[in-house]
Short mmCIF file of C-alpha atoms and ligand atoms in Angstrom, two decimals:
data_model
loop_
_atom_site.label_atom_id
_atom_site.label_comp_id
_atom_site.label_asym_id
_atom_site.label_seq_id
_atom_site.Cartn_x
_atom_site.Cartn_y
_atom_site.Cartn_z
CA MET A 1 118.69 -38.90 65.06
CA THR A 2 121.64 -41.13 64.24
CA ALA A 3 123.69 -40.11 61.19
CA THR A 4 124.56 -42.98 58.90
CA ILE A 5 128.27 -43.29 58.34
CA ASP A 6 130.01 -44.35 55.14
CA ILE A 7 132.03 -47.54 55.40
CA GLN A 8 133.91 -48.99 52.45
CA ILE A 9 133.66 -52.77 52.38
CA THR A 10 136.16 -55.18 50.81
CA LYS A 11 134.95 -58.75 51.21
CA THR A 12 137.18 -61.75 51.64
CA THR A 13 137.44 -64.24 48.81
CA ALA A 14 138.55 -67.01 51.18
CA SER A 15 136.18 -67.41 54.12
CA ARG A 16 137.55 -69.46 57.03
CA LEU A 17 134.06 -70.17 58.38
CA SER A 18 133.83 -73.78 57.21
CA GLU A 19 137.25 -74.60 58.74
CA THR A 20 136.24 -73.30 62.19
CA ASP A 21 135.16 -75.88 64.77
CA PHE A 22 132.21 -74.26 66.57
CA ASN A 23 132.25 -77.13 69.08
CA ASN A 24 135.67 -76.10 70.31
CA LEU A 25 135.98 -72.36 70.81
CA PRO A 26 138.70 -71.36 73.28
CA PHE A 27 138.26 -67.66 74.15
CA GLY A 28 139.88 -65.23 71.74
CA LYS A 29 141.57 -67.74 69.44
CA HIS A 30 139.23 -67.63 66.45
CA PHE A 31 138.57 -64.52 64.41
CA ALA A 32 135.78 -63.91 61.92
CA ASP A 33 136.52 -63.16 58.28
CA HIS A 34 136.59 -59.35 58.44
CA MET A 35 137.81 -56.46 60.58
CA PHE A 36 137.04 -52.75 60.77
CA ILE A 37 139.68 -50.00 60.55
CA ALA A 38 139.48 -46.20 60.77
CA ASP A 39 142.40 -43.76 60.72
CA TYR A 40 142.67 -40.61 62.80
CA GLU A 41 144.66 -37.93 61.04
CA GLY A 42 144.52 -34.13 60.95
CA GLY A 43 142.00 -34.11 63.78
CA GLU A 44 139.38 -36.38 62.22
CA TRP A 45 138.44 -40.02 61.75
CA LYS A 46 138.67 -41.04 58.10
CA ASN A 47 138.99 -44.03 55.73
CA LEU A 48 136.32 -46.04 57.53
CA ARG A 49 136.64 -49.51 56.05
CA ILE A 50 135.94 -53.19 56.52
CA VAL A 51 138.60 -55.46 55.09
CA PRO A 52 139.47 -59.17 55.33
CA TYR A 53 140.94 -60.06 58.76
CA GLY A 54 144.72 -60.05 58.47
CA ASN A 55 148.06 -58.65 59.57
CA LEU A 56 148.89 -54.95 59.71
CA SER A 57 152.02 -53.24 58.52
CA LEU A 58 153.20 -50.66 61.08
CA SER A 59 156.35 -48.78 61.99
CA PRO A 60 158.21 -50.41 64.90
CA ALA A 61 158.40 -46.92 66.46
CA ILE A 62 154.66 -46.41 67.02
CA SER A 63 153.98 -45.01 70.46
CA ALA A 64 151.36 -47.65 71.29
CA LEU A 65 154.19 -50.20 71.42
CA HIS A 66 156.61 -48.08 73.44
CA TYR A 67 154.41 -46.11 75.81
CA GLY A 68 151.19 -48.09 75.84
CA GLN A 69 148.94 -45.41 74.39
CA THR A 70 146.18 -47.90 73.62
CA PHE A 71 142.91 -49.15 75.08
CA PHE A 72 140.28 -51.72 74.17
CA GLU A 73 136.64 -52.57 74.72
CA GLY A 74 134.75 -55.86 74.93
CA LEU A 75 131.12 -56.62 74.11
CA LYS A 76 129.12 -59.41 72.52
CA ALA A 77 126.59 -60.13 69.78
CA TYR A 78 124.03 -62.90 70.27
CA LYS A 79 121.94 -64.97 67.89
CA HIS A 80 118.32 -64.44 68.91
CA VAL A 81 115.78 -67.22 68.82
CA ASN A 82 113.96 -65.48 65.93
CA GLY A 83 117.16 -65.47 63.83
CA ASN A 84 118.04 -61.81 64.45
CA VAL A 85 121.47 -60.81 65.69
CA GLY A 86 121.55 -58.41 68.64
CA ILE A 87 124.52 -56.53 70.11
CA PHE A 88 124.26 -56.02 73.86
CA ARG A 89 124.34 -52.37 75.02
CA PRO A 90 126.97 -51.07 72.57
CA TYR A 91 126.42 -47.42 73.46
CA LYS A 92 127.61 -48.16 77.01
CA ASN A 93 130.90 -49.44 75.58
CA ALA A 94 131.12 -46.41 73.30
CA GLU A 95 130.77 -44.15 76.33
CA ARG A 96 133.42 -46.06 78.26
CA ALA A 97 135.77 -46.09 75.25
CA ASN A 98 135.67 -42.32 75.33
CA HIS A 99 136.45 -42.23 79.07
CA SER A 100 139.49 -44.41 78.33
CA ALA A 101 140.48 -42.23 75.37
CA GLN A 102 140.22 -39.05 77.43
CA ARG A 103 142.39 -40.46 80.25
CA LEU A 104 145.05 -41.67 77.82
CA SER A 105 145.15 -38.37 75.84
CA MET A 106 143.64 -40.03 72.79
CA PRO A 107 140.93 -38.66 70.50
CA ALA A 108 137.27 -39.37 71.18
CA ILE A 109 135.54 -41.72 68.79
CA PRO A 110 132.02 -40.49 67.91
CA GLU A 111 129.53 -42.95 69.44
CA ASP A 112 127.81 -43.45 66.09
CA ILE A 113 131.08 -44.45 64.41
CA PHE A 114 131.80 -46.83 67.29
CA VAL A 115 128.39 -48.49 67.19
CA GLN A 116 127.74 -48.46 63.46
CA SER A 117 131.18 -49.82 62.60
CA ILE A 118 130.52 -52.72 64.95
CA ALA A 119 127.02 -53.25 63.57
CA ALA A 120 128.26 -53.24 59.96
CA LEU A 121 131.04 -55.71 60.79
CA VAL A 122 128.74 -58.03 62.73
CA ASP A 123 126.17 -57.85 59.93
CA LEU A 124 128.77 -58.84 57.32
CA ASP A 125 130.07 -61.71 59.48
CA ARG A 126 126.66 -62.68 60.88
CA ASN A 127 127.22 -66.34 59.99
CA TRP A 128 130.02 -66.32 62.57
CA VAL A 129 127.57 -65.62 65.43
CA PRO A 130 127.21 -69.01 67.15
CA ASP A 131 123.73 -70.44 67.38
CA LYS A 132 124.25 -72.26 70.65
CA ALA A 133 123.52 -71.81 74.37
CA ASN A 134 126.14 -69.72 76.23
CA HIS A 135 127.90 -68.88 72.96
CA SER A 136 128.22 -65.51 71.26
CA LEU A 137 130.33 -63.40 68.95
CA TYR A 138 132.87 -61.56 71.08
CA ILE A 139 133.56 -58.05 69.78
CA ARG A 140 136.91 -56.39 70.45
CA PRO A 141 137.11 -52.69 69.53
CA PHE A 142 140.48 -51.02 70.24
CA MET A 143 142.37 -47.81 69.53
CA PHE A 144 146.10 -47.29 69.38
CA ALA A 145 148.63 -44.51 68.75
CA THR A 146 150.46 -44.74 65.44
CA ASP A 147 152.94 -41.84 65.35
CA ALA A 148 156.40 -43.24 64.69
CA ALA A 149 158.13 -41.03 67.26
CA LEU A 150 159.96 -41.89 70.46
CA GLY A 151 159.27 -38.65 72.32
CA VAL A 152 156.90 -39.20 75.25
CA GLN A 153 153.94 -37.20 74.05
CA PRO A 154 150.45 -37.88 72.71
CA SER A 155 150.46 -39.21 69.18
CA SER A 156 148.80 -37.15 66.45
CA THR A 157 147.63 -40.23 64.52
CA TYR A 158 145.65 -43.27 65.67
CA LYS A 159 143.82 -46.29 64.41
CA PHE A 160 140.47 -47.50 65.72
CA MET A 161 139.80 -51.13 64.87
CA VAL A 162 137.26 -53.84 65.60
CA LEU A 163 137.85 -57.61 65.55
CA THR A 164 135.22 -60.24 66.25
CA GLY A 165 135.31 -63.95 66.97
CA PRO A 166 132.97 -66.73 68.13
CA VAL A 167 133.33 -67.71 71.81
CA GLY A 168 131.89 -70.06 74.39
CA ALA A 169 132.05 -69.60 78.18
CA TYR A 170 135.20 -67.79 79.41
CA PHE A 171 135.32 -69.65 82.73
CA SER A 172 134.53 -73.32 82.52
CA LYS A 173 134.51 -73.88 86.28
CA ASN A 174 133.62 -72.33 89.60
CA LEU A 175 136.26 -69.93 90.86
CA LYS A 176 138.76 -70.36 93.65
CA VAL A 177 140.05 -66.85 94.22
CA LYS A 178 142.64 -65.15 96.38
CA ILE A 179 142.25 -61.75 98.00
CA GLU A 180 145.40 -59.98 96.79
CA THR A 181 147.13 -58.02 99.55
CA ASN A 182 150.52 -57.40 97.96
CA TYR A 183 150.16 -56.30 94.34
CA SER A 184 147.73 -53.62 93.09
CA ARG A 185 145.91 -53.27 89.79
CA SER A 186 145.34 -49.54 90.06
CA CYS A 187 145.62 -46.63 92.44
CA GLU A 188 143.83 -43.39 93.20
CA GLY A 189 144.68 -40.82 90.55
CA GLY A 190 145.71 -43.61 88.19
CA PHE A 191 143.79 -45.08 85.30
CA GLY A 192 142.19 -48.25 86.65
CA TYR A 193 138.82 -47.02 85.40
CA ALA A 194 140.15 -46.96 81.82
CA LYS A 195 140.35 -50.11 79.74
CA ALA A 196 144.02 -49.31 79.13
CA ALA A 197 146.13 -52.19 77.83
CA GLY A 198 148.74 -51.50 80.52
CA ASN A 199 146.29 -52.38 83.30
CA TYR A 200 146.15 -55.90 81.92
CA ALA A 201 149.93 -56.21 81.42
CA GLY A 202 150.41 -55.32 85.08
CA SER A 203 147.93 -57.98 86.18
CA LEU A 204 149.75 -60.88 84.52
CA LEU A 205 152.46 -61.49 87.13
CA PRO A 206 150.12 -61.28 90.17
CA SER A 207 147.67 -63.64 88.41
CA ALA A 208 150.42 -66.10 87.49
CA GLU A 209 151.66 -66.14 91.10
CA ALA A 210 148.14 -66.74 92.41
CA MET A 211 147.70 -69.57 89.91
CA LYS A 212 150.94 -71.15 91.14
CA GLU A 213 149.34 -71.18 94.58
CA GLY A 214 146.35 -73.05 93.13
CA PHE A 215 143.93 -70.13 92.63
CA ASP A 216 142.04 -69.31 89.43
CA GLN A 217 141.79 -65.54 89.87
CA LEU A 218 142.54 -62.62 92.15
CA ILE A 219 140.29 -60.28 94.06
CA TRP A 220 141.95 -56.88 93.75
CA THR A 221 141.95 -54.62 96.80
CA ASP A 222 142.72 -50.91 97.21
CA ALA A 223 146.35 -49.97 96.65
CA LYS A 224 146.72 -47.99 99.88
CA ASN A 225 146.00 -50.55 102.59
CA HIS A 226 144.51 -53.57 100.78
CA GLU A 227 141.53 -53.12 103.08
CA TYR A 228 138.73 -52.71 100.53
CA ILE A 229 137.61 -55.00 97.74
CA GLU A 230 137.71 -53.59 94.21
CA GLU A 231 137.37 -56.12 91.36
CA LEU A 232 137.74 -59.77 90.43
CA GLY A 233 140.44 -60.25 87.77
CA ALA A 234 138.94 -58.84 84.56
CA ALA A 235 135.42 -58.59 85.98
CA ASN A 236 133.51 -56.65 88.63
CA ILE A 237 132.57 -58.41 91.85
CA MET A 238 129.28 -58.76 93.72
CA PHE A 239 128.06 -60.37 96.93
CA ILE A 240 124.69 -61.28 98.36
CA ILE A 241 124.72 -60.60 102.09
CA ASN A 242 121.52 -60.84 104.13
CA GLY A 243 119.56 -60.83 100.88
CA ARG A 244 121.08 -57.54 99.70
CA LEU A 245 123.25 -57.07 96.62
CA ILE A 246 126.54 -55.51 97.72
CA THR A 247 129.17 -54.30 95.25
CA PRO A 248 132.10 -51.88 95.40
CA SER A 249 131.08 -48.42 94.18
CA THR A 250 132.92 -47.37 91.04
CA ARG A 251 135.72 -44.85 91.36
CA ASP A 252 138.92 -44.06 89.50
CA THR A 253 140.42 -47.42 90.51
CA ILE A 254 137.55 -49.57 89.23
CA LEU A 255 136.30 -50.30 85.71
CA LYS A 256 132.66 -49.31 85.26
CA GLY A 257 131.38 -52.63 83.93
CA VAL A 258 128.41 -52.81 81.60
CA THR A 259 127.44 -56.17 83.10
CA ARG A 260 127.68 -54.64 86.58
CA ASP A 261 125.30 -51.87 85.54
CA THR A 262 122.96 -54.43 83.95
CA VAL A 263 122.86 -56.71 87.01
CA ILE A 264 122.22 -53.75 89.32
CA ALA A 265 119.33 -52.63 87.07
CA LEU A 266 117.80 -56.12 87.18
CA ALA A 267 118.18 -56.37 90.96
CA LYS A 268 116.51 -52.97 91.48
CA HIS A 269 113.75 -53.98 89.06
CA TRP A 270 113.10 -57.06 91.19
CA GLY A 271 112.94 -54.93 94.35
CA ILE A 272 116.23 -56.23 95.75
CA GLU A 273 118.15 -53.73 97.85
CA VAL A 274 121.42 -52.73 96.21
CA GLU A 275 124.35 -51.23 98.07
CA GLU A 276 127.08 -49.64 95.96
CA ARG A 277 129.70 -48.60 98.47
CA ARG A 278 133.15 -49.41 99.80
CA VAL A 279 133.26 -53.08 100.72
CA ALA A 280 135.83 -54.01 103.36
CA VAL A 281 137.68 -57.32 103.16
CA ALA A 282 137.00 -57.75 106.90
CA GLU A 283 133.26 -57.38 106.32
CA ILE A 284 133.27 -60.11 103.68
CA ILE A 285 135.30 -62.53 105.80
CA GLN A 286 132.99 -61.86 108.76
CA ALA A 287 129.87 -62.38 106.63
CA ILE A 288 131.26 -65.70 105.36
CA LYS A 289 132.04 -66.80 108.93
CA ASN A 290 128.61 -65.95 110.29
CA GLY A 291 126.75 -67.42 107.31
CA GLN A 292 125.27 -64.14 106.08
CA LEU A 293 127.13 -64.21 102.77
CA THR A 294 125.18 -66.53 100.50
CA GLU A 295 126.61 -65.67 97.07
CA ALA A 296 129.79 -64.20 95.59
CA PHE A 297 130.35 -63.83 91.87
CA GLY A 298 132.19 -62.00 89.12
CA VAL A 299 130.27 -60.06 86.48
CA GLY A 300 131.68 -59.17 83.08
CA THR A 301 131.18 -59.51 79.36
CA ALA A 302 133.60 -62.41 79.00
CA ALA A 303 132.96 -63.77 82.52
CA THR A 304 129.11 -63.37 82.39
CA ILE A 305 128.08 -64.40 85.94
CA ALA A 306 130.99 -66.39 87.34
CA PRO A 307 130.36 -68.11 90.70
CA ILE A 308 133.10 -67.84 93.34
CA THR A 309 133.14 -70.96 95.51
CA GLU A 310 136.37 -70.54 97.46
CA ILE A 311 138.09 -67.41 98.81
CA GLY A 312 141.64 -67.44 100.14
CA HIS A 313 142.75 -64.75 102.58
CA GLU A 314 145.83 -64.60 104.82
CA GLY A 315 146.46 -68.33 104.53
CA GLN A 316 142.84 -69.32 105.26
CA LEU A 317 140.55 -70.83 102.64
CA TYR A 318 136.85 -70.09 103.00
CA GLN A 319 134.24 -72.30 101.31
CA LEU A 320 131.11 -70.68 99.88
CA SER A 321 127.74 -72.13 98.97
CA ASP A 322 127.10 -74.63 96.17
CA PRO A 323 126.36 -72.52 93.04
CA SER A 324 123.29 -74.61 92.20
CA THR A 325 121.62 -73.28 95.38
CA ARG A 326 122.24 -69.60 94.56
CA GLU A 327 118.93 -67.94 93.91
CA PHE A 328 120.06 -64.47 92.80
CA SER A 329 122.97 -65.51 90.53
CA ASN A 330 120.95 -68.21 88.82
CA LYS A 331 117.90 -66.01 88.27
CA THR A 332 120.12 -63.18 86.99
CA LEU A 333 122.04 -65.39 84.58
CA LYS A 334 118.82 -66.90 83.24
CA THR A 335 117.15 -63.50 82.78
CA LEU A 336 120.27 -62.00 81.20
CA ASN A 337 120.49 -64.89 78.76
CA ASP A 338 116.78 -64.71 77.99
CA ILE A 339 117.16 -61.01 77.11
CA ARG A 340 120.40 -61.45 75.19
CA TYR A 341 119.09 -64.34 73.10
CA GLY A 342 115.76 -62.63 72.53
CA VAL A 343 113.74 -65.23 74.45
CA ILE A 344 111.83 -62.62 76.49
CA PRO A 345 110.90 -59.03 75.64
CA ASP A 346 113.76 -56.56 75.96
CA GLU A 347 111.94 -54.18 78.28
CA PHE A 348 115.10 -52.25 79.16
CA GLY A 349 116.03 -51.58 75.51
CA TRP A 350 119.42 -53.28 75.88
CA ASN A 351 119.61 -55.12 72.55
CA TYR A 352 120.85 -53.26 69.47
CA ILE A 353 119.30 -55.32 66.71
CA VAL A 354 121.50 -55.67 63.64
CA GLY A 355 118.65 -57.36 61.81
N1 LIG B 1 136.68 -55.03 85.26
C1 LIG B 1 137.71 -55.29 84.40
C2 LIG B 1 139.09 -54.99 84.86
C3 LIG B 1 137.44 -55.81 83.13
O1 LIG B 1 138.43 -56.06 82.28
C4 LIG B 1 136.10 -56.08 82.77
C5 LIG B 1 135.80 -56.64 81.44
O2 LIG B 1 135.46 -55.95 80.55
C6 LIG B 1 135.07 -55.78 83.67
C7 LIG B 1 135.40 -55.26 84.91
C8 LIG B 1 133.63 -56.00 83.33
O3 LIG B 1 133.17 -55.04 82.42
P1 LIG B 1 132.01 -55.38 81.37
O4 LIG B 1 130.88 -55.89 82.15
O5 LIG B 1 131.74 -54.08 80.71
O6 LIG B 1 132.57 -56.39 80.45
C1 LIG B 2 135.70 -58.52 78.71
O1 LIG B 2 134.95 -59.09 79.47
O2 LIG B 2 135.35 -58.04 77.62
C2 LIG B 2 137.08 -58.34 79.06
O3 LIG B 2 137.61 -57.33 78.74
C3 LIG B 2 137.81 -59.42 79.65
C4 LIG B 2 138.96 -59.71 78.75
C5 LIG B 2 140.17 -58.99 79.20
C6 LIG B 2 139.16 -61.14 78.49
#
């Protein structure tokens, strides 16, 4: 039984909804009217509140700023065809948030606080959920350390917050990606599996260099020998080879994506063989060369199902199939959308209906 939590709500008196152009929604630039905040102090989460979206006042010495003791999550709410608003699999994000918190020596956030704070915020700002194909309300929960102390040690105080904002598609085009064989995103024993802010800071330079070379994204490989494929930028990666769905198995270097889990569940449901295992770069290049690789794509909350059409490796550029011909990716995207927008029955129980 889920306990109901108490959240104090202060509504805005100046909604920005009517000034927001829902026909032009670059990712992460528009924020809904309200935000959620909870404070961790004396070993418990308190002062659960929803307030108008706005700036914070913080000490410049907080350890989140100096030592990166902070992580985030990402999930989406969708406007269903019957007018309901549904949040997609929020308990999976709650579970992952607590894996991140544990790795970064931060306090756990009870799953009910995580999910109900999001649900209350989305409910209050439900008019911000776009009513349009491929659009949604992006939800950004995050936690950060707030002790004003420069010693390198876990903070004793934290804030957990949630922002939301309307978004369209994250990638507007097919992806030309480079297999990265110099930089690494994460390493064994590290914290690549956590949604730690620092993982993203470290990815900026490699991504910028790849973009200078004309690529859109990177395929990350293992830090030891750059022999095995791990992820695609800020998404997981999947391939269809000989009709089978192949994806790197999760480990401490790879983020356990909710979309990845969802796509694997759909594939298994359809009777498609799924292989979660180490995936060698050499295997992928070979499968492209001999025509066995028919699809490659990124999977993530922001990315949804993002087709990869070109892969660069060691100076060679390999062309993949036309995305319109890709049976698995197209069927998966359609089914996912049909579930997320409430077009077909939610037989997996993935939608958390706000009402
Ligand atoms: N991998 C990384 C590094 C990510 O940032 C994301 C995005 O959240 C994913 C994978 C995909 O995870 P999810 O499907 O839960 O969004
Ligand atoms: C998400 O898909 O939610 C992500 O975290 C990607 C984001 C870094 C833009």
